[in-house]
C-alpha positions as a Python dict, from the first residue, in 0.01 Angstrom:
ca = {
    (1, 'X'): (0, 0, 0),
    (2, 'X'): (208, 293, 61),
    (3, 'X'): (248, 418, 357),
    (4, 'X'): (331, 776, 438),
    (5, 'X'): (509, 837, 694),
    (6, 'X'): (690, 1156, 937),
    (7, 'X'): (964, 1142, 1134),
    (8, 'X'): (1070, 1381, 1398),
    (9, 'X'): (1400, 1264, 1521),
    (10, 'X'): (1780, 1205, 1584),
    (11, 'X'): (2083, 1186, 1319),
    (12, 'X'): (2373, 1072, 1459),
    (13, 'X'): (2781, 963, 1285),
    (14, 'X'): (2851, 659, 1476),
    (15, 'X'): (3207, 599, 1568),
    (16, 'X'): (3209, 270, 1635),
    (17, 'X'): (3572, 122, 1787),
    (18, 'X'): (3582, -305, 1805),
    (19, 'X'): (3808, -413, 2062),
    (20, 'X'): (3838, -791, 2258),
    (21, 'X'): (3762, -576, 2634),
    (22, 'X'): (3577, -233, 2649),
    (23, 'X'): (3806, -7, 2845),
    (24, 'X'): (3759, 8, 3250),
    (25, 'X'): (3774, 381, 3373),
    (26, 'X'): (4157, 523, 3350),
    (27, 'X'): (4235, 194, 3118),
    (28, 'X'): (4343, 211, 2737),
    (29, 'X'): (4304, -47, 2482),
    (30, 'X'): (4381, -128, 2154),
    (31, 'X'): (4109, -178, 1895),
    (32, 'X'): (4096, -390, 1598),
    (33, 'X'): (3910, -193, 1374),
    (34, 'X'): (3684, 151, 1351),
    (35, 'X'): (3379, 233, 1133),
    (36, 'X'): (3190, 498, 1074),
    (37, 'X'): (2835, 449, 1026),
    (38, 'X'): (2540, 714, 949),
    (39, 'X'): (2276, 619, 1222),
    (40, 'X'): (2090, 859, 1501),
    (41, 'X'): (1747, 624, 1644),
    (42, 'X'): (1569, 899, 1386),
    (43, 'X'): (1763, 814, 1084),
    (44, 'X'): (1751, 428, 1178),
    (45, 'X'): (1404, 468, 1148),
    (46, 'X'): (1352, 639, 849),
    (47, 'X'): (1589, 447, 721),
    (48, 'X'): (1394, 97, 814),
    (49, 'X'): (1032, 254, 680),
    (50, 'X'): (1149, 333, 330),
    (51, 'X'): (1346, -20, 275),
    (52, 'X'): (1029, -131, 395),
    (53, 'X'): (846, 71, 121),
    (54, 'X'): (661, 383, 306),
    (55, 'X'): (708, 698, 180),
    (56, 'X'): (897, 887, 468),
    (57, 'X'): (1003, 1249, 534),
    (58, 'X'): (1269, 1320, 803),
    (59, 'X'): (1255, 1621, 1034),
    (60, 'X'): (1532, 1705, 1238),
    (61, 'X'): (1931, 1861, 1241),
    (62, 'X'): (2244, 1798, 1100),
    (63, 'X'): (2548, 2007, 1132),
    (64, 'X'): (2750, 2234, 888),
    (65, 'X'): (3052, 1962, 868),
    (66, 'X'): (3117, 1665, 666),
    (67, 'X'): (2946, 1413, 865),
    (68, 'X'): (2611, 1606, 781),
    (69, 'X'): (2718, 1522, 389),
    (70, 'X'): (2748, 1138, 467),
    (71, 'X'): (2417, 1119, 665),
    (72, 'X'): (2237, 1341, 440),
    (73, 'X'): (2338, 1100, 133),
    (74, 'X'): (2236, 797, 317),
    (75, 'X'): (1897, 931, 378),
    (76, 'X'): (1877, 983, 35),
    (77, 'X'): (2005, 692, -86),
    (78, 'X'): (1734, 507, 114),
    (79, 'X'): (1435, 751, -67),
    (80, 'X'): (1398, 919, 246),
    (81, 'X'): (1293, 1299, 131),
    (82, 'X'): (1558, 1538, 346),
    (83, 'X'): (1357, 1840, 307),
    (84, 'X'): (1273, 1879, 646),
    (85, 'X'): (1662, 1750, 778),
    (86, 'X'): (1766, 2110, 856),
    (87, 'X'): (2147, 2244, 846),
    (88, 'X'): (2273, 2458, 1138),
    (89, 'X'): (2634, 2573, 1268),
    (90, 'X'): (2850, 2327, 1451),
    (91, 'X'): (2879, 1956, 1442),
    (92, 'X'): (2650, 1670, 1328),
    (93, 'X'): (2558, 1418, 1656),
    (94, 'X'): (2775, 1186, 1715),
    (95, 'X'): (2712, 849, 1897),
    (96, 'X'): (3025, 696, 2045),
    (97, 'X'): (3049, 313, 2061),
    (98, 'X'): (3280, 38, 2188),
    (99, 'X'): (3209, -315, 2095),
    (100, 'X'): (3372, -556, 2271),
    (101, 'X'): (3359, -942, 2143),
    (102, 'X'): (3101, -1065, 2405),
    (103, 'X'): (2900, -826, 2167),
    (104, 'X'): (2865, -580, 2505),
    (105, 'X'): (2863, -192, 2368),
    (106, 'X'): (2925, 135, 2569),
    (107, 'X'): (2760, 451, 2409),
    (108, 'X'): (2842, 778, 2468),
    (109, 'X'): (2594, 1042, 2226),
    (110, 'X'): (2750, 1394, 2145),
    (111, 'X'): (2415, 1561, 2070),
    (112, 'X'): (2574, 1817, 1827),
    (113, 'X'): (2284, 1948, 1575),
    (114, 'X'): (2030, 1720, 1722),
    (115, 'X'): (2022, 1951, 2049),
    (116, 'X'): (1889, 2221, 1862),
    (117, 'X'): (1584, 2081, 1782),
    (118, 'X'): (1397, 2230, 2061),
    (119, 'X'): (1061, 2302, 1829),
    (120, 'X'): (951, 2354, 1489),
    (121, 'X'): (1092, 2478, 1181),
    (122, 'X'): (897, 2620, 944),
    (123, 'X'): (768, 2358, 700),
    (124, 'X'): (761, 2087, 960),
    (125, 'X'): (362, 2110, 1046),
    (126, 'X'): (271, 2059, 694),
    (127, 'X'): (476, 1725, 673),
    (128, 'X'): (347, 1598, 962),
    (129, 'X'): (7, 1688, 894),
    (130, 'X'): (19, 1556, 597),
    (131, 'X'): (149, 1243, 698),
    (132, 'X'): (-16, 889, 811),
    (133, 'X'): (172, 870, 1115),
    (134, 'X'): (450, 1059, 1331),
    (135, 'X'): (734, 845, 1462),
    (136, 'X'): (905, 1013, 1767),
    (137, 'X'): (1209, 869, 1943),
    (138, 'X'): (1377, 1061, 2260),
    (139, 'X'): (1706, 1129, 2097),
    (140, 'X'): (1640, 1483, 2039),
    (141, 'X'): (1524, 1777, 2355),
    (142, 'X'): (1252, 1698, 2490),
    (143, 'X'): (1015, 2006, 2392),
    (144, 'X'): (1116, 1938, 2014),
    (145, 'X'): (944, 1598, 2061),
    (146, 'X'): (651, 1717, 2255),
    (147, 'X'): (587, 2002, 1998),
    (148, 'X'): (577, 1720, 1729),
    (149, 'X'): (347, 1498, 1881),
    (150, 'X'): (82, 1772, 1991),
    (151, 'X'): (136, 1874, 1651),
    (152, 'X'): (39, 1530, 1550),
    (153, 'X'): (-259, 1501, 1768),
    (154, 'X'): (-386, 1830, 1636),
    (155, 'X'): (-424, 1712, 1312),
    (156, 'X'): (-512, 1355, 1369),
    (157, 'X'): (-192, 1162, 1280),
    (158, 'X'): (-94, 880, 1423),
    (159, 'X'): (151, 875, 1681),
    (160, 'X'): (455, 626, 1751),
    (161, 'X'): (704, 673, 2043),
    (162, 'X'): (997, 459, 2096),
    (163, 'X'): (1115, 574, 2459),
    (164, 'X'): (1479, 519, 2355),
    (165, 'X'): (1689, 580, 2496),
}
């Protein structure tokens, strides 16, 4: 069974920077290696529902910069359907991580394009409507999320809020 699936949420770059010892406050250190990896707790779920084989529709923001390229593609790549993954002016979010090798992380989230999800766009009713269930996370403002899931309720989908972070 297929299921079909909304998802009103974050998309995020993460710079992530491996090192032995994260960094006190006023201390440098030297990494070992830096990735970049398409994520944002929106995209991660998306992400999870089609490998898992629902049909899934992303709502949210990416920026006008080449980040939003990357983590546009690897929605895509994934069958996630980007219709709804609005472009605005500025940067894409950006999650900064340290990883040090007790496998301990510091996060610092930039919330570039994801801020501006503060509502609606047009379009983004129907998708939800027409979908089995809304996931929400709490990545993006909090009136952008509430506007989803009374959305949601009005039309009698399903729900799902992961109060992360």
């Amino acid at each position: 069974m297929t299921t079909n699936l909304a998802v009103l949420g974050s998309t995020n770059m993460d710079l992530v920077a491996y090192t032995a010892k994260a960094p006190a406050r006023g201390e440098t250190v030297t990494g070992r290696e830096f990735r970049t990896v398409p994520g944002g707790k929106g995209s991660n779920q998306a992400i999870a529902a089609a490998r898992a084989g629902g049909s899934v529709a992303m709502i949210g923001a990416v920026g006008d910069d080449d980040f939003a390229t990357q983590l546009r593609a690897a929605l895509t790549d994934a069958g996630v359907d980007t219709a709804g993954l609005r472009t605005v002016p500025g940067p894409s979010g950006t999650a900064h991580i340290v990883v040090d090798d007790d496998g301990g992380n510091s996060i610092v989230v930039v919330p570039g394009a994801n801020g501006t999800v503060t509502g609606l766009a047009t379009g983004d009713e129907g998708r939800i409507a027409g979908a089995s269930a809304l996931l929400l996370q709490l990545e993006l403002p909090l009136t952008g999320v509430i506007a989803g899931a009374v959305t949601a309720r009005g039309h009698g989908v399903r729900t799902v809020l992961t109060p992360a972070p």
